[in-house]
Short mmCIF file of C-alpha atoms and ligand atoms in Angstrom, two decimals:
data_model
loop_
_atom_site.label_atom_id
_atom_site.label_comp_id
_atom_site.label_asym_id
_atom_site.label_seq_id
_atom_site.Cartn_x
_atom_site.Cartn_y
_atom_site.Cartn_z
CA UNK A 1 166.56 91.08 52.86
CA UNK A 2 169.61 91.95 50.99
CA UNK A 3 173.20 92.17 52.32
CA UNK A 4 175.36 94.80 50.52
CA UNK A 5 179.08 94.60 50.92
CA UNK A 6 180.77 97.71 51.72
CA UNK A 7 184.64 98.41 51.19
CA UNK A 8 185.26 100.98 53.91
CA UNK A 9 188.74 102.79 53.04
CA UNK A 10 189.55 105.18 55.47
CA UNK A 11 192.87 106.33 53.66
CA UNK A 12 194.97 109.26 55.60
CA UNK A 13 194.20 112.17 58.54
CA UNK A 14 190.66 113.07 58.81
CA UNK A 15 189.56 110.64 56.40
CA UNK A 16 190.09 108.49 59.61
CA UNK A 17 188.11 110.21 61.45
CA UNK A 18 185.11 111.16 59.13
CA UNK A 19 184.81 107.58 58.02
CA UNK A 20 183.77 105.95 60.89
CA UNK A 21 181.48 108.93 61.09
CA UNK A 22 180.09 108.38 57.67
CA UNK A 23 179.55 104.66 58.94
CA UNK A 24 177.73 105.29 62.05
CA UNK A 25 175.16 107.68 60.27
CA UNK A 26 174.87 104.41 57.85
CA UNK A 27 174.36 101.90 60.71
CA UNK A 28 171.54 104.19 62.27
CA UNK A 29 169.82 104.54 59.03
CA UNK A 30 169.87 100.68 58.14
CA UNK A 31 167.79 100.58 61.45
CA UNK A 32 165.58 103.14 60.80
CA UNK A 33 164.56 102.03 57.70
CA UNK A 34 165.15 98.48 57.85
CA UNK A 35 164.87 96.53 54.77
CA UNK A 36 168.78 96.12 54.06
CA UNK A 37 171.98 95.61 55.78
CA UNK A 38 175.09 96.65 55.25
CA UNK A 39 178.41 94.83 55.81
CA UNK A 40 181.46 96.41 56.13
CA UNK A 41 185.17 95.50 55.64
CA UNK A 42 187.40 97.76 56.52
CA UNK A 43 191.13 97.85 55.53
CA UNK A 44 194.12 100.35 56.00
CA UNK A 45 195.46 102.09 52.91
CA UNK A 46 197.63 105.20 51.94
CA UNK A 47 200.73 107.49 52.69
CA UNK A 48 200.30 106.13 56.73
CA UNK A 49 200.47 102.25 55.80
CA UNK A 50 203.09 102.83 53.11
CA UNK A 51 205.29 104.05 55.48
CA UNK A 52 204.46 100.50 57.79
CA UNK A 53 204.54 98.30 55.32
CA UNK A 54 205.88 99.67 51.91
CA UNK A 55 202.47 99.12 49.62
CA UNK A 56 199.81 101.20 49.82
CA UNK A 57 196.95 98.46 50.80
CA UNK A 58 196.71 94.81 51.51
CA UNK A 59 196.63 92.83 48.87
CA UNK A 60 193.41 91.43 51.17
CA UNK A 61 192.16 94.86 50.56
CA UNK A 62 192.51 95.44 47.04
CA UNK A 63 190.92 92.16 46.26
CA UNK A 64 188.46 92.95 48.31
CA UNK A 65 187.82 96.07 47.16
CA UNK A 66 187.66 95.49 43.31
CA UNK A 67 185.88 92.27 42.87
CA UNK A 68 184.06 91.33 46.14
CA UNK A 69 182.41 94.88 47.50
CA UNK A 70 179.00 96.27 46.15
CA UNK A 71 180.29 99.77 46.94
CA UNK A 72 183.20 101.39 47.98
CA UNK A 73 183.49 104.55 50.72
CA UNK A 74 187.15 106.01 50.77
CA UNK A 75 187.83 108.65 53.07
CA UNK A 76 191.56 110.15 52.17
CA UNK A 77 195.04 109.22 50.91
CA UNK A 78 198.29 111.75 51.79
CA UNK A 79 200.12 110.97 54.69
CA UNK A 80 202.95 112.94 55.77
CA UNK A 81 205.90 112.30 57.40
CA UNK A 82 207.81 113.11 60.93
CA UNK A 83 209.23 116.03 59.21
CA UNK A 84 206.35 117.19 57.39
CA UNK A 85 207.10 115.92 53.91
CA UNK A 86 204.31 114.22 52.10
CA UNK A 87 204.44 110.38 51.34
CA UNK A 88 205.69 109.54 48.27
CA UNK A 89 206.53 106.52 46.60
CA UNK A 90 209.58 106.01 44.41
CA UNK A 91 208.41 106.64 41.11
CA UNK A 92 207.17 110.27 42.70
CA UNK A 93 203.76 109.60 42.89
CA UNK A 94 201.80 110.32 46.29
CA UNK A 95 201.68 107.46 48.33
CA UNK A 96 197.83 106.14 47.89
CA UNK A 97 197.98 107.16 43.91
CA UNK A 98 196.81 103.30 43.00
CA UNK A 99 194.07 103.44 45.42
CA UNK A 100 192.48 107.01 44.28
CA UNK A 101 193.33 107.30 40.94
CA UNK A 102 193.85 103.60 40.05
CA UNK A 103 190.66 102.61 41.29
CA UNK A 104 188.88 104.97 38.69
CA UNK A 105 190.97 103.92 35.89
CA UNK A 106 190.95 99.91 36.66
CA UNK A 107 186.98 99.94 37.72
CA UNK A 108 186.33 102.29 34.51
CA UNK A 109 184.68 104.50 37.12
CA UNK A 110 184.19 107.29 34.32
CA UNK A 111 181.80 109.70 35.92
CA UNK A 112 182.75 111.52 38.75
CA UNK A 113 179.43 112.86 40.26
CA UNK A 114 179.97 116.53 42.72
CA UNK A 115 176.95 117.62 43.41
CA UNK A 116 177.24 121.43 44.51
CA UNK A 117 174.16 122.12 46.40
CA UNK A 118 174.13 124.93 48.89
CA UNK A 119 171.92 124.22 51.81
CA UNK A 120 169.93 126.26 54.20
CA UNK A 121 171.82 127.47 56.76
CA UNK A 122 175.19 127.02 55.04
CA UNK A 123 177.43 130.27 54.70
CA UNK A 124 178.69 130.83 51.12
CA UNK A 125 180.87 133.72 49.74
CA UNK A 126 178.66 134.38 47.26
CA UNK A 127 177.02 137.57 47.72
CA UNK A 128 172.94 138.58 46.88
CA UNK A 129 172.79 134.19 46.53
CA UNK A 130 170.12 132.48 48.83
CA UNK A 131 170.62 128.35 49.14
CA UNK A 132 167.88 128.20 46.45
CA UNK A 133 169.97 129.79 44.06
CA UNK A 134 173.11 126.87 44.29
CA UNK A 135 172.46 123.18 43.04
CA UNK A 136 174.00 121.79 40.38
CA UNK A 137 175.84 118.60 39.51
CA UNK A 138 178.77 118.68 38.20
CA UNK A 139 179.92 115.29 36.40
CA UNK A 140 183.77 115.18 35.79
CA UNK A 141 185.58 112.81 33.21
CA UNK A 142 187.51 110.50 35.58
CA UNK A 143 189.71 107.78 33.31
CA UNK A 144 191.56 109.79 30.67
CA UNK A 145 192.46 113.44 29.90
CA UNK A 146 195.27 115.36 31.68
CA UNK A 147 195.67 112.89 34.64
CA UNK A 148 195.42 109.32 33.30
CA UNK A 149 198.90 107.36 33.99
CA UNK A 150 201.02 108.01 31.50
CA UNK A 151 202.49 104.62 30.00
CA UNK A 152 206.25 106.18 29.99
CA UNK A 153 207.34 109.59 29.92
CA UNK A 154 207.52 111.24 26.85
CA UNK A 155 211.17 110.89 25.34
CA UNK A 156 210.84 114.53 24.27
CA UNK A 157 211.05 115.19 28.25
CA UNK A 158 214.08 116.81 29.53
CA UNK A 159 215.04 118.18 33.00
CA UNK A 160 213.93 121.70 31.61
CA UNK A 161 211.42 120.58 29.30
CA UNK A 162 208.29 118.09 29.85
CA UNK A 163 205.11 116.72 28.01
CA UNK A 164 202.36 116.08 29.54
CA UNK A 165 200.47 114.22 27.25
CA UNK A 166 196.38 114.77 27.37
CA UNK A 167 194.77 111.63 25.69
CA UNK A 168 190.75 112.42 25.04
CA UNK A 169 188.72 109.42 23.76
CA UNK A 170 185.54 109.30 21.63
CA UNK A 171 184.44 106.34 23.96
CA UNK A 172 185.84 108.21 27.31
CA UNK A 173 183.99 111.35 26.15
CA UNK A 174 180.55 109.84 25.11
CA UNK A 175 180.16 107.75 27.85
CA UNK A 176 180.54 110.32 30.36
CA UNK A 177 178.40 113.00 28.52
CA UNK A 178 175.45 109.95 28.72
CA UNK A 179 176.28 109.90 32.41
CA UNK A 180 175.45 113.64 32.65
CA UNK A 181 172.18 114.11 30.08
CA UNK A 182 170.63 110.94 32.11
CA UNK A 183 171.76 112.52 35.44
CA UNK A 184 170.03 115.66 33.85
CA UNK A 185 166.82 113.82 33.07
CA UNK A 186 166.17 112.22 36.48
CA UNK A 187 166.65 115.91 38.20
CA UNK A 188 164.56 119.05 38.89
CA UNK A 189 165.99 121.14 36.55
CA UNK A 190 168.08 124.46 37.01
CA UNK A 191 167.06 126.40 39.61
CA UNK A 192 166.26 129.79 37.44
CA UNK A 193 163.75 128.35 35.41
CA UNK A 194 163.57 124.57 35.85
CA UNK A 195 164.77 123.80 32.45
CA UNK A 196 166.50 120.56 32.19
CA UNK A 197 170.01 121.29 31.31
CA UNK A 198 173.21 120.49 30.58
CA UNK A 199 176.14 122.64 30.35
CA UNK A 200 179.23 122.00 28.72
CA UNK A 201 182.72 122.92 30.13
CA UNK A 202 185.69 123.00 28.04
CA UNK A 203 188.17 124.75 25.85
CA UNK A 204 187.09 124.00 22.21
CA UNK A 205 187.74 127.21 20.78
CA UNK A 206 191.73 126.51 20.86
CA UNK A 207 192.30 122.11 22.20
CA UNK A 208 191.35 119.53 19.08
CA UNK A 209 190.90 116.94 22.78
CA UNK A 210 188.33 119.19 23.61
CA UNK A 211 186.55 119.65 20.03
CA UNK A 212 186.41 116.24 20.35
CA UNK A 213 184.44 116.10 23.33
CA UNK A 214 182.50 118.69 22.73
CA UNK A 215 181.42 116.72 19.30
CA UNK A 216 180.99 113.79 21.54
CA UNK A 217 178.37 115.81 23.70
CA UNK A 218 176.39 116.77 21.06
CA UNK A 219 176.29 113.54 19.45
CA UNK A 220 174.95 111.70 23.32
CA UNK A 221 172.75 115.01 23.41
CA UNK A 222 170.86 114.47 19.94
CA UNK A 223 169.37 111.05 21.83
CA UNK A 224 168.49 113.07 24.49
CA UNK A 225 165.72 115.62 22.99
CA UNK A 226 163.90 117.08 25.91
CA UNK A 227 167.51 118.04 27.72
CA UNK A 228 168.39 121.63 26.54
CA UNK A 229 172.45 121.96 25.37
CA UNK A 230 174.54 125.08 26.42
CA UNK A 231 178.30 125.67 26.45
CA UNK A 232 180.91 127.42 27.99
CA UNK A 233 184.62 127.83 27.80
CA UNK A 234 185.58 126.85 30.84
CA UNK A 235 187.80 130.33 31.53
CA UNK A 236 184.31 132.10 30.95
CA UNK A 237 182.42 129.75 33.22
CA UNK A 238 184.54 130.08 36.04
CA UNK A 239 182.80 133.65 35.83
CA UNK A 240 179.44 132.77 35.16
CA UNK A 241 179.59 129.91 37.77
CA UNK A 242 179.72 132.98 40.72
CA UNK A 243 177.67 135.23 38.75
CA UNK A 244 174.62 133.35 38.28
CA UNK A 245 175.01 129.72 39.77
CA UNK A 246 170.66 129.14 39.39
CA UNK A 247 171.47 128.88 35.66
CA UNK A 248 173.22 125.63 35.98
CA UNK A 249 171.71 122.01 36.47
CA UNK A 250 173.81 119.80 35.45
CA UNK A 251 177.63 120.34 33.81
CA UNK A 252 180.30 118.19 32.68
CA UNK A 253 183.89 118.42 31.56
CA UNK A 254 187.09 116.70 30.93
CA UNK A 255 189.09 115.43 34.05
CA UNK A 256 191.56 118.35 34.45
CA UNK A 257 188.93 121.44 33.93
CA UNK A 258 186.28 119.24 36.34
CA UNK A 259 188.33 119.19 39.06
CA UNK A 260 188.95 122.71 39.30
CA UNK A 261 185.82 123.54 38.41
CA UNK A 262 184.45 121.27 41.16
CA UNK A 263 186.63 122.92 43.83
CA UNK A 264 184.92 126.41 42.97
CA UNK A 265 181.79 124.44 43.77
CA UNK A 266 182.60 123.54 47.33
CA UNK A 267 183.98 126.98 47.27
CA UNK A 268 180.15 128.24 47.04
CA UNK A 269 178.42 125.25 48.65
CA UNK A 270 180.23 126.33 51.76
CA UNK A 271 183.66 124.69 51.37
CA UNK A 272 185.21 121.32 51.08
CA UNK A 273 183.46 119.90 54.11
CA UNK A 274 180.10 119.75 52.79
CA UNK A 275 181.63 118.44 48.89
CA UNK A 276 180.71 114.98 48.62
CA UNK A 277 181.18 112.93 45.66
CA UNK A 278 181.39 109.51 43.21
CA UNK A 279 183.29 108.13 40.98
CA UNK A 280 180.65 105.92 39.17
CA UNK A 281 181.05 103.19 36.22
CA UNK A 282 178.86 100.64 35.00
CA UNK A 283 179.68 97.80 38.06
CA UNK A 284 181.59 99.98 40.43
CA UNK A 285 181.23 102.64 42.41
CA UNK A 286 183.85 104.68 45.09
CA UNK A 287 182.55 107.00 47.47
CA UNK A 288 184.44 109.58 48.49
CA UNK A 289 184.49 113.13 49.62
CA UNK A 290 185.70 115.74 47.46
CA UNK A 291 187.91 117.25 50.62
CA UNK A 292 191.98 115.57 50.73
CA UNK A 293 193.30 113.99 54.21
CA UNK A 294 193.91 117.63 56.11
CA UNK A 295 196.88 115.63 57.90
CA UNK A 296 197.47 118.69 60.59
CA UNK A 297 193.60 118.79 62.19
CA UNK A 298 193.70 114.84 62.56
CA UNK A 299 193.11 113.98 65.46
CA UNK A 300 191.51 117.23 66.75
CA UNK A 301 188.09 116.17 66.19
CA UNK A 302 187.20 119.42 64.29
CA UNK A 303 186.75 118.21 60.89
CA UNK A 304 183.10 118.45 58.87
CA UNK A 305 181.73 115.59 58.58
CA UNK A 306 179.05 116.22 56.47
CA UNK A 307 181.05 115.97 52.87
CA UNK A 308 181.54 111.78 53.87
CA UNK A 309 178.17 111.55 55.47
CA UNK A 310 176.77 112.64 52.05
CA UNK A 311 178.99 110.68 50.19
CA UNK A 312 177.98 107.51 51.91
CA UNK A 313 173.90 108.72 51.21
CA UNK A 314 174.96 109.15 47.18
CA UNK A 315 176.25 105.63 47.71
CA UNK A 316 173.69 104.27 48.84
CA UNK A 317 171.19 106.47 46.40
CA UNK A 318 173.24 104.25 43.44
CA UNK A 319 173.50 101.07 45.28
CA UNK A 320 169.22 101.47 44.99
CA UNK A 321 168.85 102.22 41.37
CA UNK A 322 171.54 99.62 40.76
CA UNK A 323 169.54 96.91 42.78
CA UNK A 324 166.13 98.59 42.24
CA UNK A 325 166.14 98.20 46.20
CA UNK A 326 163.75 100.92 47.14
CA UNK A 327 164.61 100.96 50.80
CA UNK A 328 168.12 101.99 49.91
CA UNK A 329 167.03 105.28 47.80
CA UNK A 330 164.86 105.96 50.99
CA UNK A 331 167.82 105.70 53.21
CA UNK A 332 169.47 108.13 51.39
CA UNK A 333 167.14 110.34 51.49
CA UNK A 334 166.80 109.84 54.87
CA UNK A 335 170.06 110.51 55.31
CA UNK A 336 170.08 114.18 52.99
CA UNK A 337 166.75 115.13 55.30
CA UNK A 338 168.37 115.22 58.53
CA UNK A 339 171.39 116.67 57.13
CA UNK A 340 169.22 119.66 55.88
CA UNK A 341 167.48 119.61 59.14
CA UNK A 342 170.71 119.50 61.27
CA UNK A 343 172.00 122.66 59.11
CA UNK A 344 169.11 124.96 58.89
CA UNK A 345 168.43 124.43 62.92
CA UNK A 346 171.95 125.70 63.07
CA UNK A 347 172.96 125.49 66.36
CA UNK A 348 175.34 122.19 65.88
CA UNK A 349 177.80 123.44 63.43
CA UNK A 350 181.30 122.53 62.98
CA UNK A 351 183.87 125.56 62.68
CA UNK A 352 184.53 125.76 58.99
CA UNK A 353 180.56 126.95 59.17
CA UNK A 354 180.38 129.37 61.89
CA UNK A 355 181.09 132.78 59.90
CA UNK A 356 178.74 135.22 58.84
CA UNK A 357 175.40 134.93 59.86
CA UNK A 358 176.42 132.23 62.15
CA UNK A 359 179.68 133.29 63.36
CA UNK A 360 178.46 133.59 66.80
CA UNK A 361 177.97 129.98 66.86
CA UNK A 362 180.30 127.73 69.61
CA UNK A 363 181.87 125.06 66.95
CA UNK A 364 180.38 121.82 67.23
CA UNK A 365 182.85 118.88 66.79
CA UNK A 366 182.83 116.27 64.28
CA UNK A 367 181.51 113.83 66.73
CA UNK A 368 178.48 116.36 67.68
CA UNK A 369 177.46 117.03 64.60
CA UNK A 370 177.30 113.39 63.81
CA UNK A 371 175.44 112.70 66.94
CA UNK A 372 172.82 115.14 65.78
CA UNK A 373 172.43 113.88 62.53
CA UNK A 374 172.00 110.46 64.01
CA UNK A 375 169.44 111.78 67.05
CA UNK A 376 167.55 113.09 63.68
CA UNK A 377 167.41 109.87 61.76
CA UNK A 378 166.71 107.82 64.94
CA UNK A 379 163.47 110.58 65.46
CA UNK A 380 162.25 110.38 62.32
CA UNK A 381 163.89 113.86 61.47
C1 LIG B 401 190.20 115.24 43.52
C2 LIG B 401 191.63 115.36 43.94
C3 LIG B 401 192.41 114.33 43.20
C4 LIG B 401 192.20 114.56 41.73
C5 LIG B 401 193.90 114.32 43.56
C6 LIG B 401 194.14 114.05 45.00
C7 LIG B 401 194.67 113.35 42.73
O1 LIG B 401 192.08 116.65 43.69
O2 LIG B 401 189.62 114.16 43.71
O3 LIG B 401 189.65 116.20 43.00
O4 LIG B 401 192.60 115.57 41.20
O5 LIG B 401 191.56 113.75 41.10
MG1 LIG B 402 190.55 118.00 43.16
#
């Protein structure tokens, strides 16, 4: 039986408390399904322990966490302080910055995977849209672009005046476009016709960074012939995204345009709480929910947990194919099942998901819903 080392990062607010969640649903699954076990470390990081101790993790942690874990599951970084003003450190940055963003860049975790899947049972604002209609993957450069570090600010940079440089690689572009066409080829297809697709996002008709990747795409997508290539600017997809989401399977982008393109996607999958998410390389991979740390409704017990609970099933979904550990892709599936079940029962819902058809529904807290998801593995769904 193997032992898989797990880096559990709670970061900030809720992250705190939908961590431990995610972690319980993972203990009652090892048990279930038995085969594996999972050992976790867990360490302190973010705006919160900046403030204590003036670094924003251990160094016990971030040893820990890039070169002894098998897998990483972060919660949130963004602490705030007495008065309400978020954590920064000196050179500006939020406090956490090296442990969200510098894990991607250090670990090369390229891909960053947001599946936007609407379930049954989960309001969205889309109108004439059933659950059927919603589930794509969207697959988001993570190391370059817009928000890599910049080495030093540009000299041309004035008080009034500043550069933000956007750096797009042939390398950072090709190897996240293979990400997405094999993603593509290991899924169902889009949900209008089944056709296995991949769609992609950027704004080639006026940025030589994004001719680039959009050359890169087609290049990855020539080795890939049974995947079928479409495009979009992304200022037209944004459109065509709420118009008719069934006609996308799988979509990726540069690092800037993917992550506003993957917070439209909670936006229809019902809304951060149910966004989970990975930032994957070739060794590493972190965990982590789309949704930030929510500092004010920590502590309330409110929060939905279901964005880290799915998180910590992708996680263990790539832990499997990494290991070719079978009981680990079953766990996760495990795991997605009584989600889905949990949802389209509908009863045990936290707030965020009582509108609509369910707004008569008493909010469930974030330990009830967890409970229930855990009552369902521990049944057998
Ligand atoms: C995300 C977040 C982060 C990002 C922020 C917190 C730096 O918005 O994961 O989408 O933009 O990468
Ligand atoms: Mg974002």
């Amino acid at each position: 039986m193997r032992t898989y080392k797990i880096a559990l990062l709670p970061g900030d607010g809720i992250g705190r408390e939908v961590i431990p969640e995610a972690f319980r649903v993972l203990q009652a699954v090892e048990h279930s399904v038995s085969g594996f076990h999972l050992d976790p470390h867990e360490f302190e990081c973010g705006g919160e322990y900046y403030l204590k101790h003036g670094r924003e993790w251990s160094s016990e942690a971030e040893e820990f966490t890039k070169n002894e874990a098998d897998a990483v599951l972060l919660g949130a970084v963004g602490g705030i302080t007495a008065n309400g003003e978020s954590i920064r450190r000196p050179d500006g940055h939020l406090a956490g910055y090296s442990v969200v963003i510098g894990l991607r860049i250090e670990l090369e975790l390229f891909a960053n995977v947001r599946p936007v899947k609407l379930y049954e049972g989960v309001p969205t604002p889309l109108a004439n849209k059933e659950y059927h209609h919603v589930n794509m993957i969207m697959v988001r450069e993570n190391t370059e672009g817009l928000y890599a570090p910049q080495d030093e600010p540009s000299r041309a940079s004035t008080s009034d005046m500043v550069i933000d440089k956007r750096v797009i690689t042939k390398k950072g572009s090709m190897r996240v476009c293979d990400h997405a066409f094999s993603v593509a080829s290991k899924s169902a297809g889009a949900p209008i016709d089944g056709v296995k697709r991949v769609t992609c996002v950027d704004k080639s008709n006026l940025l030589a960074g994004c001719q680039l990747f959009r050359r890169s795409f087609d290049e990855v997508g020539e080795r890939y012939p049974d995947i079928s290539r479409d495009y979009a600017y992304v200022d037209a997809f944004t459109q065509w995204m709420i118009r008719r989401p069934e006609y996308y399977n799988v979509v990726v982008a540069p690092n800037a345009f993917g992550d506003i393109i993957t917070d439209l996607g909670a936006a229809i999958q019902g809304g951060l709480g149910m966004a989970p998410a990975g930032s994957i390389g070739t060794k590493h991979a972190v965990f982590e929910p789309v949704h930030g740390s929510a500092p004010k409704y920590y502590g309330r017990n409110v929060s939905n947990p279901i964005a880290a609970i799915l998180s910590a099933a992708m996680m263990l979904d790539w832990l499997g194919r990494k290991h070719s550990d079978s009981k680990l892709q079953a766990a996760s599936s495990t795991i997605e099942e009584c989600v889905k079940a949990v949802l389209e029962e509908g009863s045990i819902r936290t707030y965020d998901l009582c509108i609509d058809r369910w707004k008569s529904v008493t909010p469930s807290s974030t330990t009830e819903v967890t409970d229930a998801i855990i009552k369902r593995v521990k049944e057998g769904v």
